[in-house]
Amino acid sequence: MGDPATVIDQYRRYVQDGRLEISEVMASELSDLLLSKKKKTLAEHGHLVIALRDLAKIQEMRTKWKESQAAASMLVKARRRYAKLLRSNGMRNEARDAAKAEAGDEVQRGRVRAHEGALRAALSHWKRARKVQPQLIEAYWRPIEAHEQIKSTLKGAGKVGLSLAKILTSVGPVGRVGESFQLQPENVEAQPLESLLENMSRWLNPELSLPAKASIALDTSKRELERQITSIKSGEQAANAKLQAAIDTLQPAVDYHEYSRGGTS
């Protein structure tokens, strides 16, 4: 079938072009080929993890829930085996990164179960994701979305509502990339805010019956995010406050003009 890395690049380009059927075929064939190979190199174990992860996501995009579940289940075993091999080869940082990727995988598995209407199973996957990566924001708002979509009410979403409010106020500040605003926790995928803020506005609608304590907390965090966005637009807040803080720490202790006049002697 060719070099696995080349195949992965090819079917990913197909995904970008919207050619999901052929990308699924290629990812599936590559996964099967690597799974059947008895003596895999360390690199091939890594390619297998990538192929299975991509396959599960592509099948999710194609609304093939059962198939996506199956690929994700195989991914669990392949990822654990890969992390173990990395550790045994002294690649501890790489092993840690491979293990932490479980959080995103669990979020994906939760999305699929939610599409199937299996709320309890979906919540279990997202709970696991939060345990692995406590700052992965998607693992906090997906449960509220699932309650709304599956039960048409947020009466039972008080706890997850409070958790979302807490994480949104603890991983700031808001940053701006181009015309988009986002939160960027350390070493975790960024969370775009436009659609999330729209969802939060809807979740705060009294008709959805989000418990009062969670509603108040979520409204407070929403207002704070909107305040920061307004401040960035007006120039009162840096578009990248973390970068600006880092730059500020590099300011020279001695003023150049003062030094050039001999003022430091």
Short mmCIF file of C-alpha atoms in Angstrom, two decimals:
data_model
loop_
_atom_site.label_atom_id
_atom_site.label_comp_id
_atom_site.label_asym_id
_atom_site.label_seq_id
_atom_site.Cartn_x
_atom_site.Cartn_y
_atom_site.Cartn_z
CA MET A 1 0.00 0.00 0.00
CA GLY A 2 3.00 2.26 0.25
CA ASP A 3 4.64 4.21 3.03
CA PRO A 4 2.12 4.65 5.90
CA ALA A 5 3.06 8.31 6.44
CA THR A 6 2.42 9.05 2.76
CA VAL A 7 -0.92 7.25 2.86
CA ILE A 8 -1.96 9.22 5.94
CA ASP A 9 -1.06 12.52 4.27
CA GLN A 10 -3.01 11.52 1.17
CA TYR A 11 -6.27 10.52 2.84
CA ARG A 12 -6.11 13.58 5.10
CA ARG A 13 -5.99 15.75 1.98
CA TYR A 14 -9.05 13.86 0.76
CA VAL A 15 -10.81 14.69 4.03
CA GLN A 16 -10.01 18.37 3.54
CA ASP A 17 -11.48 18.14 0.03
CA GLY A 18 -14.63 16.50 1.38
CA ARG A 19 -13.88 13.13 -0.21
CA LEU A 20 -14.82 11.17 2.87
CA GLU A 21 -15.66 7.85 1.23
CA ILE A 22 -12.23 7.30 -0.31
CA SER A 23 -10.50 8.65 2.79
CA GLU A 24 -12.39 6.11 4.89
CA VAL A 25 -11.39 3.29 2.56
CA MET A 26 -7.73 4.28 2.70
CA ALA A 27 -7.67 4.74 6.48
CA SER A 28 -9.46 1.41 6.94
CA GLU A 29 -7.11 -0.47 4.63
CA LEU A 30 -4.04 1.04 6.27
CA SER A 31 -5.37 0.14 9.73
CA ASP A 32 -6.09 -3.44 8.66
CA LEU A 33 -2.66 -3.79 7.09
CA LEU A 34 -0.85 -2.57 10.19
CA LEU A 35 -3.05 -4.59 12.54
CA SER A 36 -2.29 -7.77 10.63
CA LYS A 37 1.47 -7.18 10.65
CA LYS A 38 2.93 -9.26 13.47
CA LYS A 39 6.30 -7.57 13.84
CA LYS A 40 5.69 -3.85 13.66
CA THR A 41 8.37 -1.20 14.09
CA LEU A 42 7.86 1.53 16.68
CA ALA A 43 7.02 3.92 13.85
CA GLU A 44 4.41 1.51 12.49
CA HIS A 45 2.77 1.30 15.91
CA GLY A 46 2.54 5.09 15.82
CA HIS A 47 1.07 5.05 12.32
CA LEU A 48 -1.52 2.50 13.45
CA VAL A 49 -2.64 4.81 16.26
CA ILE A 50 -2.97 7.71 13.83
CA ALA A 51 -4.85 5.64 11.25
CA LEU A 52 -7.35 4.26 13.76
CA ARG A 53 -7.93 7.70 15.29
CA ASP A 54 -8.51 9.21 11.86
CA LEU A 55 -10.74 6.31 10.84
CA ALA A 56 -12.97 6.76 13.89
CA LYS A 57 -13.33 10.49 13.16
CA ILE A 58 -14.01 9.99 9.45
CA GLN A 59 -16.68 7.42 10.22
CA GLU A 60 -18.18 9.83 12.74
CA MET A 61 -18.31 12.48 10.00
CA ARG A 62 -20.10 9.95 7.81
CA THR A 63 -22.58 9.21 10.65
CA LYS A 64 -21.41 5.58 10.77
CA TRP A 65 -21.72 5.31 14.54
CA LYS A 66 -21.17 1.57 15.00
CA GLU A 67 -18.14 1.53 12.74
CA SER A 68 -16.67 4.55 14.51
CA GLN A 69 -17.17 2.84 17.86
CA ALA A 70 -15.34 -0.25 16.62
CA ALA A 71 -12.39 1.78 15.33
CA ALA A 72 -12.22 3.72 18.60
CA SER A 73 -12.19 0.50 20.62
CA MET A 74 -9.25 -0.80 18.60
CA LEU A 75 -7.56 2.56 19.09
CA VAL A 76 -7.68 2.17 22.87
CA LYS A 77 -5.57 -0.99 22.71
CA ALA A 78 -3.22 0.35 20.03
CA ARG A 79 -2.61 3.61 21.92
CA ARG A 80 -1.81 1.82 25.19
CA ARG A 81 0.55 -0.56 23.42
CA TYR A 82 2.27 2.32 21.64
CA ALA A 83 2.74 4.33 24.87
CA LYS A 84 4.17 1.26 26.58
CA LEU A 85 6.65 0.71 23.74
CA LEU A 86 7.71 4.33 23.85
CA ARG A 87 8.42 4.08 27.57
CA SER A 88 10.39 0.87 27.11
CA ASN A 89 12.51 2.66 24.52
CA GLY A 90 13.30 5.48 26.92
CA MET A 91 11.03 7.97 25.13
CA ARG A 92 9.20 9.14 28.23
CA ASN A 93 8.03 12.51 26.92
CA GLU A 94 6.63 10.92 23.78
CA ALA A 95 4.96 8.21 25.87
CA ARG A 96 3.35 10.85 28.07
CA ASP A 97 2.01 12.71 25.03
CA ALA A 98 0.65 9.48 23.56
CA ALA A 99 -1.13 8.69 26.81
CA LYS A 100 -2.60 12.19 27.11
CA ALA A 101 -4.09 11.83 23.63
CA GLU A 102 -6.63 9.56 25.33
CA ALA A 103 -8.56 12.66 26.38
CA GLY A 104 -9.35 13.72 22.83
CA ASP A 105 -10.13 10.13 21.90
CA GLU A 106 -12.61 9.85 24.77
CA VAL A 107 -14.28 13.09 23.73
CA GLN A 108 -14.70 11.65 20.25
CA ARG A 109 -16.15 8.41 21.61
CA GLY A 110 -18.55 10.43 23.72
CA ARG A 111 -19.77 12.38 20.71
CA VAL A 112 -20.59 9.15 18.89
CA ARG A 113 -22.49 7.70 21.83
CA ALA A 114 -24.41 10.95 22.20
CA HIS A 115 -25.43 10.78 18.54
CA GLU A 116 -26.79 7.32 19.30
CA GLY A 117 -28.79 8.73 22.20
CA ALA A 118 -26.73 6.90 24.84
CA LEU A 119 -26.38 9.75 27.32
CA ARG A 120 -24.97 7.76 30.24
CA ALA A 121 -22.27 6.16 28.08
CA ALA A 122 -21.38 9.52 26.53
CA LEU A 123 -21.08 11.17 29.94
CA SER A 124 -18.77 8.37 31.07
CA HIS A 125 -16.40 9.00 28.15
CA TRP A 126 -16.32 12.75 28.81
CA LYS A 127 -15.71 12.18 32.50
CA ARG A 128 -12.69 10.07 31.60
CA ALA A 129 -11.47 12.79 29.22
CA ARG A 130 -11.61 15.39 32.01
CA LYS A 131 -9.63 13.11 34.28
CA VAL A 132 -6.87 12.68 31.70
CA GLN A 133 -6.82 16.32 30.58
CA PRO A 134 -8.53 18.54 33.18
CA GLN A 135 -8.30 21.62 30.94
CA LEU A 136 -9.81 20.15 27.78
CA ILE A 137 -12.81 22.47 27.46
CA GLU A 138 -14.78 20.37 24.97
CA ALA A 139 -15.07 17.65 27.60
CA TYR A 140 -17.03 20.12 29.77
CA TRP A 141 -19.53 21.57 27.30
CA ARG A 142 -20.35 18.39 25.40
CA PRO A 143 -22.30 16.98 28.38
CA ILE A 144 -24.61 20.01 28.42
CA GLU A 145 -25.12 19.77 24.68
CA ALA A 146 -25.96 16.07 25.04
CA HIS A 147 -28.51 16.72 27.78
CA GLU A 148 -30.21 19.26 25.54
CA GLN A 149 -30.20 17.11 22.42
CA ILE A 150 -31.17 13.82 24.04
CA LYS A 151 -33.50 14.91 26.84
CA SER A 152 -34.61 18.34 25.55
CA THR A 153 -34.02 19.71 29.03
CA LEU A 154 -31.11 20.70 31.25
CA LYS A 155 -32.79 19.79 34.53
CA GLY A 156 -30.14 17.13 35.17
CA ALA A 157 -27.21 19.21 33.93
CA GLY A 158 -26.60 21.32 37.02
CA LYS A 159 -23.31 19.65 37.95
CA VAL A 160 -21.84 19.78 34.46
CA GLY A 161 -23.04 23.37 34.10
CA LEU A 162 -21.08 24.36 37.20
CA SER A 163 -18.03 22.49 35.93
CA LEU A 164 -18.17 24.32 32.60
CA ALA A 165 -18.49 27.70 34.30
CA LYS A 166 -15.49 26.91 36.49
CA ILE A 167 -13.20 25.78 33.67
CA LEU A 168 -14.09 28.77 31.49
CA THR A 169 -13.02 31.18 34.21
CA SER A 170 -9.83 29.31 35.12
CA VAL A 171 -8.08 28.84 31.78
CA GLY A 172 -8.10 32.41 30.49
CA PRO A 173 -7.45 34.98 29.38
CA VAL A 174 -9.30 35.15 26.09
CA GLY A 175 -7.01 35.40 23.07
CA ARG A 176 -7.53 36.50 19.50
CA VAL A 177 -6.26 34.67 16.43
CA GLY A 178 -7.14 36.54 13.25
CA GLU A 179 -10.79 37.44 13.64
CA SER A 180 -11.55 34.56 16.01
CA PHE A 181 -11.57 34.61 19.80
CA GLN A 182 -10.56 31.56 21.78
CA LEU A 183 -9.33 30.15 25.05
CA GLN A 184 -5.98 28.38 24.90
CA PRO A 185 -5.24 26.25 27.98
CA GLU A 186 -1.68 25.01 28.41
CA ASN A 187 -0.84 22.01 26.21
CA VAL A 188 -4.49 21.47 25.24
CA GLU A 189 -6.44 22.10 22.06
CA ALA A 190 -7.75 25.67 21.80
CA GLN A 191 -11.47 26.31 22.27
CA PRO A 192 -13.10 28.75 19.79
CA LEU A 193 -15.65 30.93 21.57
CA GLU A 194 -18.11 32.21 18.98
CA SER A 195 -20.33 29.13 18.71
CA LEU A 196 -19.80 28.21 22.37
CA LEU A 197 -21.09 31.62 23.50
CA GLU A 198 -24.12 31.16 21.26
CA ASN A 199 -24.77 27.78 22.84
CA MET A 200 -24.37 29.22 26.33
CA SER A 201 -26.97 31.88 25.56
CA ARG A 202 -29.38 29.15 24.55
CA TRP A 203 -28.59 26.98 27.57
CA LEU A 204 -29.39 29.94 29.83
CA ASN A 205 -32.90 30.12 28.39
CA PRO A 206 -35.28 29.43 31.33
CA GLU A 207 -37.28 27.05 29.13
CA LEU A 208 -34.39 24.54 29.25
CA SER A 209 -34.57 24.53 33.09
CA LEU A 210 -30.87 24.59 33.89
CA PRO A 211 -30.70 24.58 37.73
CA ALA A 212 -30.41 28.06 39.21
CA LYS A 213 -26.95 27.70 40.74
CA ALA A 214 -25.45 26.47 37.49
CA SER A 215 -27.37 29.07 35.50
CA ILE A 216 -25.98 31.92 37.59
CA ALA A 217 -22.42 30.59 37.38
CA LEU A 218 -22.64 30.00 33.63
CA ASP A 219 -24.12 33.46 33.04
CA THR A 220 -21.30 35.03 35.06
CA SER A 221 -18.60 33.21 33.09
CA LYS A 222 -20.32 34.10 29.81
CA ARG A 223 -20.41 37.78 30.72
CA GLU A 224 -16.73 37.72 31.65
CA LEU A 225 -15.76 36.13 28.33
CA GLU A 226 -17.82 38.72 26.46
CA ARG A 227 -16.22 41.51 28.51
CA GLN A 228 -12.76 40.32 27.56
CA ILE A 229 -13.71 40.08 23.90
CA THR A 230 -14.98 43.66 23.99
CA SER A 231 -11.77 44.79 25.70
CA ILE A 232 -9.64 43.10 23.04
CA LYS A 233 -11.67 44.73 20.25
CA SER A 234 -11.21 48.16 21.86
CA GLY A 235 -7.51 47.63 22.47
CA GLU A 236 -7.82 47.69 26.25
CA GLN A 237 -6.71 44.06 26.52
CA ALA A 238 -3.90 42.41 24.59
CA ALA A 239 -5.02 40.01 21.85
CA ASN A 240 -2.56 37.52 23.31
CA ALA A 241 -2.14 38.40 26.98
CA LYS A 242 0.08 35.39 27.69
CA LEU A 243 2.49 36.37 24.91
CA GLN A 244 2.45 40.00 26.03
CA ALA A 245 3.26 38.96 29.59
CA ALA A 246 6.18 36.89 28.33
CA ILE A 247 7.46 39.85 26.28
CA ASP A 248 7.16 42.15 29.28
CA THR A 249 9.44 39.88 31.28
CA LEU A 250 12.11 40.37 28.63
CA GLN A 251 12.22 44.16 29.00
CA PRO A 252 15.84 45.24 29.60
CA ALA A 253 16.72 46.17 33.14
CA VAL A 254 18.86 49.09 31.89
CA ASP A 255 17.46 51.77 29.62
CA TYR A 256 19.51 51.90 26.39
CA HIS A 257 19.48 55.71 26.10
CA GLU A 258 20.47 56.12 29.72
CA TYR A 259 23.32 53.63 29.16
CA SER A 260 24.50 55.41 26.00
CA ARG A 261 24.83 58.66 27.94
CA GLY A 262 26.94 56.94 30.52
CA GLY A 263 24.22 57.19 33.14
CA THR A 264 24.96 53.73 34.51
CA SER A 265 28.52 54.49 35.52
#
